[in-house]
mmCIF file of C-alpha atoms in Angstrom:
data_model
loop_
_atom_site.group_PDB
_atom_site.id
_atom_site.type_symbol
_atom_site.label_atom_id
_atom_site.label_comp_id
_atom_site.label_asym_id
_atom_site.label_seq_id
_atom_site.Cartn_x
_atom_site.Cartn_y
_atom_site.Cartn_z
ATOM 1 C CA MET A 1 -15.133 1.508 -18.529
ATOM 2 C CA THR A 2 -12.191 -0.633 -19.604
ATOM 3 C CA SER A 3 -12.671 -4.186 -20.744
ATOM 4 C CA GLU A 4 -9.600 -5.601 -18.997
ATOM 5 C CA SER A 5 -9.303 -6.281 -15.286
ATOM 6 C CA ALA A 6 -7.276 -3.679 -13.450
ATOM 7 C CA ALA A 7 -3.782 -4.581 -12.343
ATOM 8 C CA VAL A 8 -4.452 -4.586 -8.621
ATOM 9 C CA GLU A 9 -2.441 -6.966 -6.492
ATOM 10 C CA PHE A 10 -3.994 -7.576 -3.111
ATOM 11 C CA ARG A 11 -1.585 -8.308 -0.286
ATOM 12 C CA ILE A 12 -3.133 -9.962 2.741
ATOM 13 C CA ASP A 13 -1.370 -9.611 6.095
ATOM 14 C CA ARG A 14 -2.773 -12.326 8.319
ATOM 15 C CA ARG A 15 -0.921 -10.928 11.354
ATOM 16 C CA SER A 16 -2.304 -7.396 11.051
ATOM 17 C CA GLY A 17 -5.422 -7.984 13.137
ATOM 18 C CA VAL A 18 -7.529 -6.447 10.340
ATOM 19 C CA ALA A 19 -10.197 -8.696 8.846
ATOM 20 C CA THR A 20 -9.180 -10.077 5.461
ATOM 21 C CA TYR A 21 -12.201 -8.661 3.646
ATOM 22 C CA LEU A 22 -11.484 -5.218 5.105
ATOM 23 C CA GLN A 23 -7.916 -5.403 3.823
ATOM 24 C CA ILE A 24 -9.297 -5.975 0.317
ATOM 25 C CA VAL A 25 -11.708 -3.050 0.688
ATOM 26 C CA GLN A 26 -8.970 -0.759 2.041
ATOM 27 C CA GLN A 27 -6.550 -1.708 -0.723
ATOM 28 C CA THR A 28 -9.208 -1.092 -3.379
ATOM 29 C CA LYS A 29 -9.956 2.357 -1.945
ATOM 30 C CA GLN A 30 -6.233 3.129 -1.795
ATOM 31 C CA ALA A 31 -5.823 2.109 -5.454
ATOM 32 C CA LEU A 32 -8.622 4.535 -6.363
ATOM 33 C CA ARG A 33 -7.022 7.350 -4.352
ATOM 34 C CA LEU A 34 -3.630 6.771 -5.984
ATOM 35 C CA GLY A 35 -5.061 6.558 -9.487
ATOM 36 C CA VAL A 36 -4.098 2.907 -9.961
ATOM 37 C CA LEU A 37 -7.815 2.301 -10.435
ATOM 38 C CA GLU A 38 -10.157 4.742 -12.099
ATOM 39 C CA PRO A 39 -13.918 4.851 -11.657
ATOM 40 C CA GLY A 40 -15.378 2.312 -14.078
ATOM 41 C CA ASP A 41 -12.298 0.065 -14.149
ATOM 42 C CA ARG A 42 -13.025 -3.634 -13.836
ATOM 43 C CA LEU A 43 -11.754 -5.328 -10.711
ATOM 44 C CA PRO A 44 -10.169 -8.763 -10.781
ATOM 45 C CA THR A 45 -12.732 -11.555 -10.602
ATOM 46 C CA ALA A 46 -13.340 -13.270 -7.283
ATOM 47 C CA ARG A 47 -11.644 -16.367 -8.698
ATOM 48 C CA GLU A 48 -8.530 -14.360 -9.637
ATOM 49 C CA VAL A 49 -8.328 -12.852 -6.147
ATOM 50 C CA VAL A 50 -8.783 -16.272 -4.511
ATOM 51 C CA GLU A 51 -6.028 -17.766 -6.669
ATOM 52 C CA ALA A 52 -3.645 -14.870 -5.963
ATOM 53 C CA THR A 53 -4.241 -14.672 -2.211
ATOM 54 C CA ALA A 54 -5.301 -18.194 -1.182
ATOM 55 C CA ILE A 55 -8.251 -16.910 0.841
ATOM 56 C CA ASN A 56 -11.790 -18.243 1.078
ATOM 57 C CA PRO A 57 -14.018 -17.292 -1.886
ATOM 58 C CA ASN A 58 -16.764 -16.162 0.508
ATOM 59 C CA THR A 59 -14.328 -13.687 2.061
ATOM 60 C CA VAL A 60 -13.596 -12.194 -1.350
ATOM 61 C CA LEU A 61 -17.299 -11.916 -2.127
ATOM 62 C CA LYS A 62 -17.904 -10.216 1.235
ATOM 63 C CA ALA A 63 -15.402 -7.510 0.283
#
């Protein structure tokens, strides 16, 4: 496991019709499939995701 947070940038499309938390889940799974994330990598903290995406902290925690 690495000690640094992985460089994942979540992009939220509010017009997509897909729930915000599901977009985060889907993007995390995609990053794993593409090798951007490896099993054991640390994800960004909830606070980092909230600051980067301007979404509700509870939504991030739900993901």
